[in-house]
Tab-separated table of C-alpha atoms in Angstrom:
chain	number	residue	atom	x	y	z
A	1	MET	CA	-68.101	71.588	-5.781
A	2	ARG	CA	-64.572	72.998	-5.867
A	3	LEU	CA	-61.670	70.679	-5.445
A	4	ALA	CA	-58.004	71.725	-5.252
A	5	LEU	CA	-55.464	70.583	-6.775
A	6	LEU	CA	-52.206	71.994	-5.408
A	7	ASP	CA	-49.571	72.574	-7.248
A	8	TYR	CA	-45.964	72.138	-6.070
A	9	GLY	CA	-44.672	74.281	-9.017
A	10	ALA	CA	-43.405	71.541	-11.525
A	11	GLY	CA	-45.138	68.705	-13.682
A	12	ASN	CA	-48.256	68.165	-15.531
A	13	LEU	CA	-51.403	68.827	-13.807
A	14	HIS	CA	-53.489	69.199	-16.946
A	15	SER	CA	-54.513	65.852	-17.375
A	16	LEU	CA	-55.674	65.647	-14.127
A	17	GLY	CA	-57.393	68.469	-13.666
A	18	LYS	CA	-59.660	66.867	-16.893
A	19	ALA	CA	-60.025	63.698	-15.810
A	20	LEU	CA	-61.430	65.371	-12.232
A	21	GLU	CA	-63.288	67.691	-14.547
A	22	GLY	CA	-64.669	64.800	-16.790
A	23	ALA	CA	-66.057	63.698	-13.190
A	24	GLY	CA	-68.672	66.589	-12.808
A	25	ALA	CA	-66.083	68.591	-10.421
A	26	GLU	CA	-64.807	72.488	-10.736
A	27	VAL	CA	-61.253	72.208	-10.267
A	28	VAL	CA	-58.819	75.200	-8.613
A	29	ILE	CA	-55.011	74.950	-9.009
A	30	THR	CA	-53.373	76.380	-6.309
A	31	SER	CA	-50.364	76.563	-4.142
A	32	ASP	CA	-51.878	78.249	-1.133
A	33	TRP	CA	-52.837	75.582	1.466
A	34	SER	CA	-55.511	77.549	3.662
A	35	LYS	CA	-57.496	78.202	0.264
A	36	ALA	CA	-57.042	74.489	-0.855
A	37	LEU	CA	-58.557	73.416	2.825
A	38	SER	CA	-61.401	75.899	2.542
A	39	LEU	CA	-62.606	74.231	-0.539
A	40	SER	CA	-64.440	70.713	-0.761
A	41	ALA	CA	-61.441	68.324	-1.186
A	42	LEU	CA	-57.577	68.588	-2.014
A	43	ILE	CA	-56.049	66.514	-4.312
A	44	LEU	CA	-52.022	65.596	-4.261
A	45	PRO	CA	-50.437	65.117	-8.001
A	46	GLY	CA	-47.886	62.892	-8.425
A	47	VAL	CA	-45.415	65.069	-10.111
A	48	GLY	CA	-41.924	65.825	-8.962
A	49	ALA	CA	-39.589	65.475	-6.138
A	50	PHE	CA	-40.274	64.126	-2.814
A	51	GLY	CA	-37.850	67.039	-1.738
A	52	ALA	CA	-39.433	69.662	-3.946
A	53	ALA	CA	-42.692	68.900	-2.820
A	54	ALA	CA	-42.180	68.817	0.946
A	55	ALA	CA	-40.596	72.183	0.475
A	56	ALA	CA	-43.932	73.280	-0.996
A	57	LEU	CA	-45.795	72.122	2.247
A	58	PRO	CA	-46.459	74.425	5.264
A	59	GLN	CA	-43.505	74.770	7.650
A	60	ASP	CA	-46.212	73.645	10.133
A	61	ARG	CA	-47.512	70.115	9.129
A	62	ALA	CA	-50.276	70.099	11.968
A	63	PRO	CA	-53.231	71.951	10.298
A	64	ILE	CA	-53.292	69.914	6.900
A	65	ARG	CA	-52.547	66.670	9.407
A	66	GLU	CA	-55.573	67.358	11.642
A	67	ALA	CA	-58.023	68.269	8.691
A	68	LEU	CA	-57.358	65.110	7.011
A	69	GLN	CA	-57.526	62.831	10.289
A	70	GLY	CA	-60.829	64.939	10.711
A	71	GLY	CA	-62.259	63.471	7.343
A	72	PHE	CA	-61.153	66.254	4.685
A	73	PRO	CA	-61.568	64.291	1.658
A	74	CYS	CA	-58.017	64.167	0.133
A	75	LEU	CA	-56.857	62.214	-3.008
A	76	GLY	CA	-52.906	61.730	-3.270
A	77	ILE	CA	-51.311	59.860	-6.181
A	78	CYS	CA	-47.619	58.802	-6.713
A	79	LEU	CA	-45.758	61.029	-5.020
A	80	GLY	CA	-48.814	62.498	-3.454
A	81	MET	CA	-49.484	59.586	-1.704
A	82	GLN	CA	-46.015	59.354	-0.801
A	83	LEU	CA	-46.331	62.754	1.173
A	84	PHE	CA	-49.038	61.332	3.367
A	85	PHE	CA	-45.868	59.430	5.258
A	86	GLU	CA	-43.423	60.524	7.513
A	87	ASN	CA	-40.341	60.570	5.343
A	88	SER	CA	-38.917	59.512	2.141
A	89	GLU	CA	-35.542	57.526	1.409
A	90	GLU	CA	-35.495	60.326	-1.743
A	91	SER	CA	-34.605	63.724	-0.234
A	92	GLU	CA	-34.636	65.498	2.903
A	93	GLY	CA	-38.436	67.080	4.198
A	94	ASP	CA	-40.639	65.550	6.144
A	95	GLY	CA	-44.488	64.559	4.906
A	96	ILE	CA	-47.437	65.157	6.493
A	97	SER	CA	-47.137	62.032	8.758
A	98	LEU	CA	-50.743	61.200	8.353
A	99	VAL	CA	-49.912	57.462	7.601
A	100	PRO	CA	-47.412	55.761	10.006
A	101	GLY	CA	-44.359	54.649	7.855
A	102	SER	CA	-41.842	55.374	5.563
A	103	VAL	CA	-41.108	55.657	1.446
A	104	GLU	CA	-38.381	53.535	0.651
A	105	LEU	CA	-36.254	53.324	-2.510
A	106	LEU	CA	-37.293	50.402	-5.209
A	107	ASP	CA	-34.617	47.863	-4.810
A	108	ALA	CA	-35.106	46.400	-8.176
A	109	PRO	CA	-32.463	45.579	-11.382
A	110	VAL	CA	-34.691	47.872	-13.306
A	111	VAL	CA	-35.585	51.126	-11.401
A	112	PRO	CA	-38.220	52.808	-12.224
A	113	GLN	CA	-40.773	51.019	-12.409
A	114	MET	CA	-42.758	52.289	-15.643
A	115	GLY	CA	-45.535	50.835	-17.107
A	116	TRP	CA	-48.787	48.934	-16.302
A	117	ASN	CA	-48.552	47.043	-13.286
A	118	ASP	CA	-51.983	44.346	-12.049
A	119	VAL	CA	-53.658	46.044	-8.838
A	120	GLU	CA	-55.043	43.918	-6.360
A	121	ILE	CA	-57.930	45.772	-4.519
A	122	ASP	CA	-59.983	45.670	-1.564
A	123	ASP	CA	-63.166	46.315	-1.193
A	124	ASP	CA	-63.484	50.167	-1.160
A	125	PRO	CA	-65.578	52.259	-2.821
A	126	ILE	CA	-62.926	54.031	-4.150
A	127	PHE	CA	-62.691	50.581	-6.806
A	128	GLU	CA	-66.486	50.708	-7.188
A	129	GLY	CA	-67.215	49.385	-10.708
A	130	VAL	CA	-63.524	49.436	-11.737
A	131	GLY	CA	-63.279	45.735	-12.475
A	132	PRO	CA	-59.759	44.092	-12.882
A	133	LEU	CA	-57.378	47.077	-12.630
A	134	ILE	CA	-54.307	47.407	-14.378
A	135	GLY	CA	-52.393	50.477	-13.172
A	136	TYR	CA	-50.016	52.980	-14.762
A	137	TYR	CA	-46.837	53.509	-12.797
A	138	ALA	CA	-43.922	55.418	-13.297
A	139	ASN	CA	-42.044	55.330	-9.847
A	140	SER	CA	-38.935	54.681	-8.044
A	141	TYR	CA	-40.019	54.747	-4.128
A	142	ILE	CA	-42.842	52.873	-2.736
A	143	CYS	CA	-44.643	53.309	0.840
A	144	VAL	CA	-43.996	51.015	3.176
A	145	PRO	CA	-47.256	51.708	5.806
A	146	ASP	CA	-46.594	50.159	9.497
A	147	LYS	CA	-49.963	48.788	9.647
A	148	GLU	CA	-51.159	46.499	7.127
A	149	ALA	CA	-54.691	48.010	7.820
A	150	ASP	CA	-53.677	51.433	6.078
A	151	THR	CA	-53.157	49.423	2.323
A	152	ILE	CA	-56.287	48.514	0.018
A	153	ALA	CA	-54.715	47.627	-2.867
A	154	TRP	CA	-51.133	45.985	-3.457
A	155	SER	CA	-48.800	45.153	-6.805
A	156	GLU	CA	-45.885	43.632	-6.929
A	157	TYR	CA	-42.815	44.088	-8.614
A	158	ASP	CA	-39.651	41.879	-8.880
A	159	ASN	CA	-41.274	39.757	-6.665
A	160	ARG	CA	-41.894	42.213	-3.883
A	161	ARG	CA	-45.361	43.099	-3.020
A	162	PHE	CA	-46.342	47.195	-2.202
A	163	ALA	CA	-48.940	49.000	-1.340
A	164	ALA	CA	-50.520	50.593	-4.390
A	165	ALA	CA	-53.297	52.506	-2.298
A	166	VAL	CA	-53.548	53.393	1.135
A	167	ARG	CA	-56.311	54.659	2.848
A	168	ARG	CA	-57.109	56.663	6.302
A	169	GLU	CA	-60.594	58.438	6.676
A	170	ASN	CA	-61.838	60.214	3.264
A	171	THR	CA	-57.863	60.377	2.538
A	172	TRP	CA	-56.676	57.643	-0.114
A	173	GLY	CA	-53.362	57.671	-1.930
A	174	MET	CA	-52.806	55.566	-4.923
A	175	GLN	CA	-49.251	55.173	-6.083
A	176	PHE	CA	-50.092	54.653	-9.787
A	177	HIS	CA	-51.875	57.044	-11.873
A	178	PRO	CA	-55.270	56.876	-12.151
A	179	GLU	CA	-55.423	59.810	-14.924
A	180	LYS	CA	-52.975	57.664	-16.731
A	181	SER	CA	-54.883	54.429	-16.436
A	182	SER	CA	-57.242	54.541	-19.004
A	183	ALA	CA	-60.843	53.854	-18.627
A	184	PRO	CA	-60.482	52.033	-14.948
A	185	GLY	CA	-58.711	54.924	-13.453
A	186	ARG	CA	-61.279	57.216	-15.029
A	187	ARG	CA	-63.732	55.347	-12.725
A	188	ILE	CA	-61.557	55.652	-9.523
A	189	ILE	CA	-61.438	59.952	-10.333
A	190	ALA	CA	-65.172	59.601	-10.771
A	191	ASN	CA	-65.552	57.474	-7.815
A	192	PHE	CA	-63.233	60.390	-5.881
A	193	VAL	CA	-65.780	62.992	-6.789
A	194	ALA	CA	-69.006	60.960	-6.013
A	195	ALA	CA	-67.335	60.426	-2.596
A	196	VAL	CA	-66.586	63.940	-2.347
A	197	ARG	CA	-70.454	64.804	-3.272
A	198	GLY	CA	-71.537	62.497	-0.885
A	199	MET	CA	-69.710	64.428	2.012
A	200	SER	CA	-70.490	67.845	0.949
B	1	MET	CA	-46.576	42.047	-12.931
B	2	LEU	CA	-45.560	44.518	-15.098
B	3	ARG	CA	-46.618	44.530	-18.513
B	4	PRO	CA	-44.318	44.782	-21.670
B	5	ARG	CA	-45.351	47.921	-23.547
B	6	VAL	CA	-46.789	48.534	-26.516
B	7	ILE	CA	-46.181	52.487	-27.552
B	8	VAL	CA	-47.538	54.326	-30.440
B	9	CYS	CA	-45.631	57.321	-32.003
B	10	LEU	CA	-46.929	59.972	-34.338
B	11	ASP	CA	-44.979	62.145	-35.786
B	12	VAL	CA	-46.151	65.451	-35.746
B	13	LYS	CA	-45.595	68.883	-38.212
B	14	ASP	CA	-47.177	72.067	-37.377
B	15	GLY	CA	-50.111	70.441	-35.045
B	16	ARG	CA	-50.511	67.564	-38.030
B	17	VAL	CA	-49.686	63.797	-37.499
B	18	VAL	CA	-47.358	63.478	-40.696
B	19	LYS	CA	-46.067	60.318	-42.453
B	20	GLY	CA	-42.930	60.207	-44.354
B	21	THR	CA	-39.577	58.599	-44.884
B	22	GLN	CA	-36.273	60.191	-43.200
B	23	PHE	CA	-38.639	63.380	-42.316
B	24	LYS	CA	-38.993	63.899	-46.231
B	25	ASN	CA	-41.914	63.867	-48.227
B	26	LEU	CA	-44.319	64.059	-45.637
B	27	ARG	CA	-47.869	63.756	-45.833
B	28	ASP	CA	-50.709	65.190	-43.650
B	29	VAL	CA	-52.467	62.120	-42.441
B	30	GLY	CA	-54.528	63.516	-39.720
B	31	ASP	CA	-55.368	65.110	-36.343
B	32	PRO	CA	-52.809	63.865	-33.616
B	33	VAL	CA	-55.569	64.270	-30.516
B	34	GLU	CA	-57.824	62.519	-32.630
B	35	LEU	CA	-55.452	59.848	-33.621
B	36	ALA	CA	-53.777	59.614	-29.845
B	37	ARG	CA	-57.769	59.126	-28.787
B	38	ARG	CA	-58.019	55.951	-30.956
B	39	TYR	CA	-54.830	54.369	-30.235
B	40	GLU	CA	-55.813	54.553	-26.342
B	41	ALA	CA	-59.300	52.924	-27.606
B	42	GLU	CA	-57.530	50.702	-29.295
B	43	GLY	CA	-55.416	49.336	-26.545
B	44	ALA	CA	-52.214	51.245	-27.099
B	45	ASP	CA	-50.116	51.777	-23.731
B	46	GLU	CA	-48.912	55.055	-24.227
B	47	ILE	CA	-48.179	57.661	-27.344
B	48	VAL	CA	-45.241	59.179	-28.126
B	49	TYR	CA	-45.507	62.756	-30.282
B	50	LEU	CA	-42.577	62.985	-32.083
B	51	ASP	CA	-42.421	67.203	-33.259
B	52	VAL	CA	-40.540	66.554	-36.693
B	53	SER	CA	-40.926	70.609	-37.580
B	54	ALA	CA	-39.192	71.936	-34.121
B	55	SER	CA	-35.600	72.173	-35.098
B	56	LYS	CA	-37.086	73.599	-38.565
B	57	GLU	CA	-39.871	75.833	-37.951
B	58	LYS	CA	-41.586	77.344	-35.269
B	59	ARG	CA	-42.655	75.017	-32.632
B	60	GLY	CA	-45.838	76.917	-30.374
B	61	THR	CA	-48.494	75.024	-31.813
B	62	LEU	CA	-46.954	71.936	-30.460
B	63	LEU	CA	-47.957	73.141	-26.984
B	64	ASP	CA	-51.606	73.743	-27.923
B	65	VAL	CA	-51.756	70.115	-29.541
B	66	VAL	CA	-50.300	68.559	-26.072
B	67	ARG	CA	-52.627	70.526	-24.520
B	68	ARG	CA	-55.858	69.388	-26.558
B	69	THR	CA	-54.433	66.235	-26.498
B	70	ALA	CA	-53.934	65.708	-22.390
B	71	GLU	CA	-57.619	66.846	-22.577
B	72	THR	CA	-59.084	63.506	-23.982
B	73	LEU	CA	-55.984	61.067	-23.802
B	74	PHE	CA	-55.833	58.827	-20.493
B	75	ILE	CA	-52.933	56.933	-20.955
B	76	PRO	CA	-48.716	58.690	-21.058
B	77	LEU	CA	-47.857	60.824	-23.160
B	78	THR	CA	-44.174	61.370	-24.513
B	79	VAL	CA	-43.106	64.403	-26.463
B	80	GLY	CA	-39.997	64.647	-28.262
B	81	GLY	CA	-38.059	66.316	-31.201
B	82	GLY	CA	-36.525	69.934	-30.689
B	83	VAL	CA	-36.412	69.877	-26.892
B	84	ARG	CA	-33.266	72.528	-26.974
B	85	SER	CA	-32.807	73.505	-23.168
B	86	ALA	CA	-33.982	72.198	-19.499
B	87	ASP	CA	-36.229	75.457	-19.993
B	88	ASP	CA	-38.094	73.919	-22.887
B	89	ILE	CA	-39.221	71.020	-20.295
B	90	GLY	CA	-41.702	72.685	-17.940
B	91	PRO	CA	-43.991	74.327	-20.428
B	92	LEU	CA	-44.168	70.715	-22.091
B	93	LEU	CA	-44.869	69.369	-19.019
B	94	ARG	CA	-47.465	71.466	-17.509
B	95	ALA	CA	-49.473	71.206	-21.468
B	96	GLY	CA	-49.842	68.161	-20.791
B	97	ALA	CA	-47.077	65.919	-21.295
B	98	ASP	CA	-45.888	63.454	-19.094
B	99	LYS	CA	-42.662	62.602	-20.401
B	100	ILE	CA	-39.640	64.479	-22.416
B	101	SER	CA	-37.466	63.307	-25.065
B	102	VAL	CA	-34.387	64.748	-25.694
B	103	ASN	CA	-31.879	63.478	-28.287
B	104	THR	CA	-29.723	66.506	-29.482
B	105	ALA	CA	-29.713	68.618	-26.813
B	106	ALA	CA	-28.799	65.772	-24.475
B	107	VAL	CA	-25.857	65.032	-26.790
B	108	ASN	CA	-24.657	68.694	-26.921
B	109	GLU	CA	-25.530	70.156	-23.385
B	110	PRO	CA	-25.563	66.678	-20.945
B	111	GLU	CA	-27.036	68.551	-17.925
B	112	ILE	CA	-30.143	68.793	-19.657
B	113	LEU	CA	-30.865	65.233	-18.522
B	114	SER	CA	-29.538	66.299	-14.772
B	115	ILE	CA	-31.209	69.509	-14.402
B	116	GLY	CA	-34.359	68.345	-15.678
B	117	SER	CA	-34.212	65.164	-13.737
B	118	GLU	CA	-33.723	66.847	-10.376
B	119	ARG	CA	-36.240	69.818	-11.381
B	120	PHE	CA	-39.298	67.097	-12.510
B	121	GLY	CA	-38.237	63.729	-11.470
B	122	SER	CA	-36.536	61.206	-13.435
B	123	GLN	CA	-39.393	59.419	-14.463
B	124	CYS	CA	-40.338	62.065	-16.750
B	125	ILE	CA	-36.756	62.511	-18.833
B	126	VAL	CA	-36.403	60.019	-21.763
B	127	ALA	CA	-32.892	59.709	-23.157
B	128	SER	CA	-33.585	59.392	-26.999
B	129	ILE	CA	-30.655	57.718	-28.888
B	130	ASP	CA	-29.998	56.865	-32.567
B	131	ALA	CA	-27.580	54.460	-33.210
B	132	ALA	CA	-26.027	52.796	-36.512
B	133	SER	CA	-23.631	49.832	-36.817
B	134	GLU	CA	-20.746	51.638	-38.296
B	135	ASP	CA	-17.183	50.940	-37.497
B	136	GLY	CA	-17.578	48.404	-35.116
B	137	MET	CA	-19.463	50.237	-32.933
B	138	TRP	CA	-23.084	51.714	-32.547
B	139	ARG	CA	-22.361	55.301	-33.622
B	140	CYS	CA	-25.006	57.553	-32.158
B	141	TYR	CA	-26.583	59.967	-34.409
B	142	THR	CA	-28.348	63.557	-33.933
B	143	HIS	CA	-30.513	65.672	-35.679
B	144	GLY	CA	-33.245	63.424	-36.637
B	145	GLY	CA	-30.462	60.692	-37.693
B	146	SER	CA	-28.619	63.173	-40.136
B	147	GLN	CA	-25.579	63.931	-38.137
B	148	PRO	CA	-23.131	61.654	-37.016
B	149	THR	CA	-21.031	61.962	-33.410
B	150	ASN	CA	-18.345	59.956	-31.994
B	151	LEU	CA	-20.810	58.171	-29.347
B	152	ASP	CA	-21.090	54.889	-29.183
B	153	GLY	CA	-24.601	53.814	-27.811
B	154	ILE	CA	-23.781	51.345	-25.224
B	155	GLU	CA	-21.921	53.925	-23.601
B	156	TRP	CA	-24.043	56.662	-24.460
B	157	ALA	CA	-27.054	55.159	-22.643
B	158	ALA	CA	-25.178	53.969	-19.362
B	159	GLU	CA	-23.913	57.833	-19.581
B	160	CYS	CA	-27.762	59.273	-19.865
B	161	GLU	CA	-28.979	57.070	-16.788
B	162	ARG	CA	-26.006	58.352	-14.961
B	163	LEU	CA	-27.150	62.006	-15.852
B	164	GLY	CA	-30.707	61.262	-14.482
B	165	ALA	CA	-32.944	59.706	-17.543
B	166	GLY	CA	-35.367	57.599	-16.245
B	167	GLU	CA	-35.846	55.725	-19.897
B	168	ILE	CA	-33.789	55.213	-22.694
B	169	LEU	CA	-36.229	55.082	-26.435
B	170	LEU	CA	-33.513	53.364	-28.539
B	171	THR	CA	-33.914	53.822	-32.464
B	172	SER	CA	-31.678	51.265	-34.589
B	173	ILE	CA	-31.325	53.939	-37.586
B	174	ASP	CA	-30.074	51.229	-39.811
B	175	GLN	CA	-33.849	49.207	-39.168
B	176	ASP	CA	-35.874	52.347	-39.271
B	177	GLY	CA	-38.648	51.992	-41.967
B	178	ALA	CA	-37.451	48.622	-43.112
B	179	ARG	CA	-40.251	46.955	-41.394
B	180	SER	CA	-37.731	43.487	-40.581
B	181	GLY	CA	-37.675	43.869	-36.701
B	182	TYR	CA	-36.122	45.841	-34.471
B	183	GLN	CA	-32.228	45.511	-34.114
B	184	ILE	CA	-31.858	43.243	-31.135
B	185	ASP	CA	-28.253	42.795	-30.609
B	186	LEU	CA	-28.454	46.984	-30.002
B	187	THR	CA	-31.489	46.686	-27.620
B	188	ARG	CA	-30.549	43.565	-25.624
B	189	GLU	CA	-26.625	45.407	-25.267
B	190	VAL	CA	-28.367	48.632	-23.990
B	191	ALA	CA	-30.668	46.680	-21.634
B	192	ASP	CA	-28.483	44.631	-19.893
B	193	ASN	CA	-26.156	47.317	-19.511
B	194	VAL	CA	-28.733	50.019	-18.160
B	195	PRO	CA	-30.686	50.028	-15.228
B	196	ILE	CA	-33.808	51.949	-16.361
B	197	PRO	CA	-36.535	50.816	-19.091
B	198	VAL	CA	-35.530	50.421	-22.708
B	199	ILE	CA	-37.895	51.098	-25.401
B	200	ALA	CA	-37.052	49.236	-28.530
B	201	SER	CA	-37.781	51.256	-31.790
B	202	GLY	CA	-37.330	51.099	-35.396
B	203	GLY	CA	-38.071	48.243	-37.532
B	204	ALA	CA	-41.419	46.774	-36.526
B	205	GLY	CA	-42.932	45.096	-39.362
B	206	LYS	CA	-45.229	42.496	-37.815
B	207	ALA	CA	-46.205	41.020	-34.015
B	208	GLU	CA	-43.096	38.643	-34.217
B	209	HIS	CA	-40.677	41.577	-34.383
B	210	LEU	CA	-42.548	43.020	-30.912
B	211	ARG	CA	-42.263	39.413	-29.446
B	212	ASN	CA	-38.720	39.429	-30.514
B	213	ALA	CA	-37.796	42.780	-28.885
B	214	PHE	CA	-39.237	41.834	-25.485
B	215	ASP	CA	-37.734	38.050	-25.381
B	216	LYS	CA	-34.397	38.214	-27.115
B	217	GLY	CA	-33.944	42.109	-26.968
B	218	ARG	CA	-35.113	42.384	-23.368
B	219	ALA	CA	-36.805	45.388	-24.077
B	220	SER	CA	-39.383	46.776	-21.318
B	221	ALA	CA	-41.687	48.519	-24.321
B	222	ALA	CA	-41.690	48.372	-28.393
B	223	LEU	CA	-42.325	51.670	-30.320
B	224	VAL	CA	-44.548	51.085	-33.480
B	225	ALA	CA	-45.357	53.917	-36.005
B	226	GLY	CA	-45.574	52.878	-39.842
B	227	ILE	CA	-47.876	49.462	-39.979
B	228	LEU	CA	-49.973	51.250	-37.944
B	229	HIS	CA	-50.515	54.404	-39.635
B	230	ASP	CA	-50.470	52.497	-42.709
B	231	GLY	CA	-53.414	49.976	-42.156
B	232	LEU	CA	-51.483	47.088	-42.124
B	233	THR	CA	-52.393	46.337	-38.647
B	234	THR	CA	-54.020	47.424	-35.419
B	235	VAL	CA	-52.350	47.596	-31.504
B	236	GLY	CA	-55.551	44.875	-30.792
B	237	SER	CA	-54.257	42.441	-33.611
B	238	LEU	CA	-50.597	42.744	-32.442
B	239	LYS	CA	-51.093	42.358	-28.605
B	240	ARG	CA	-53.877	39.451	-29.300
B	241	SER	CA	-50.677	37.397	-30.977
B	242	LEU	CA	-48.503	38.789	-28.245
B	243	THR	CA	-51.175	37.161	-25.853
B	244	ALA	CA	-51.051	34.239	-27.715
B	245	TRP	CA	-47.361	33.907	-27.513
B	246	GLY	CA	-47.523	33.693	-23.914
B	247	ILE	CA	-46.358	37.566	-23.492
B	248	PRO	CA	-48.225	39.195	-20.773
B	249	VAL	CA	-49.063	42.660	-22.694
B	250	ARG	CA	-52.320	44.665	-21.021
B	251	PRO	CA	-55.121	43.774	-22.177
B	252	ILE	CA	-57.927	46.070	-23.692
B	253	GLN	CA	-59.329	47.671	-21.363
B	254	THR	CA	-62.866	49.238	-22.110
B	255	SER	CA	-65.177	51.331	-20.320
């Protein structure tokens, strides 16, 4: 089972790659979308700026959106989750528009949100066996889905509840970094790999 | 609820963790990869590698250490020391660092903060400030605390934020190594004056000092080094005390 770890050309892919490999997956780092969609799953990592990552998406977003709508497994982390939405206040460029909603600047006295924050999780296979979850965040923007049903986990920052995780079909987005959230985070990654294995 | 962080700092020289005072009399205390893992297991919220060989000797080994660390460490890793230009940032992030801290380079060439944050996001650019109380100001120093500047720590921290830094690592030169507590006035003045997280550094001797950094200093995180490496306390013990006092640090999570 080979997973595509998408390379936008900036930032740390190494620890996420190792976490996926630790869960038994073979990881292919690529910036080639058609190649990525020919493998077993797509991982959108959480590093860099929205504009730069949006520029790394193919001009025509439809093939990716249709693949994800059709159940192609995908995990988006932080910025990677934000790419599932339509657009972002951070910079120009369209997202994949898989999840209706927008990405907004965190309006708080201290931004970025930097550190460990409690995550209230719904009953979803991605969180199986994770236990009480405290996730590591490093974000200045949050996702605001139009439909509550798309959100499967919540956190609170400066008295505002926001989407910690979303799900559509076999696409999961995490605003925190599971690959940086110690043992519970590694369990989430292992659950994703197990889900992909169950589908392929 | 965002948890106040306990961050463990390791001084790394030529691929080994060293211990000493003011960059002198360095002694080898172990393998950074192994120590970082151990501190994660003890409950550390983040790890900082400060490459003390960077400015003086070759630093190719650092990338290798970062790469090997990222293979087994699943909490954030910040790497600082000897990052001279924006071109040094990419390779460290690619090797597996989550954040890069810059001190001397930011003073010499402030654009490193703006270029770094535009290219990689402000969340991975940490402005490291070493300040001492002098002549009625918080005088900033560069080159590992050896060269004075005319910058005031409060103003410089605000400028670093404007340029794109996502976090301030604030070290009191006066308190560093003294183990008598963080410089609370400095910490609080900076924390009240910048809209980004501040890490208190320099002076940790016991759990109460961290409590003061969070409560009185309004720090988002506290850096701890010597007292852990000397075996005087553990991250777990510090966190137990903080929890008992109602400071909501992250409980230690086991697999």
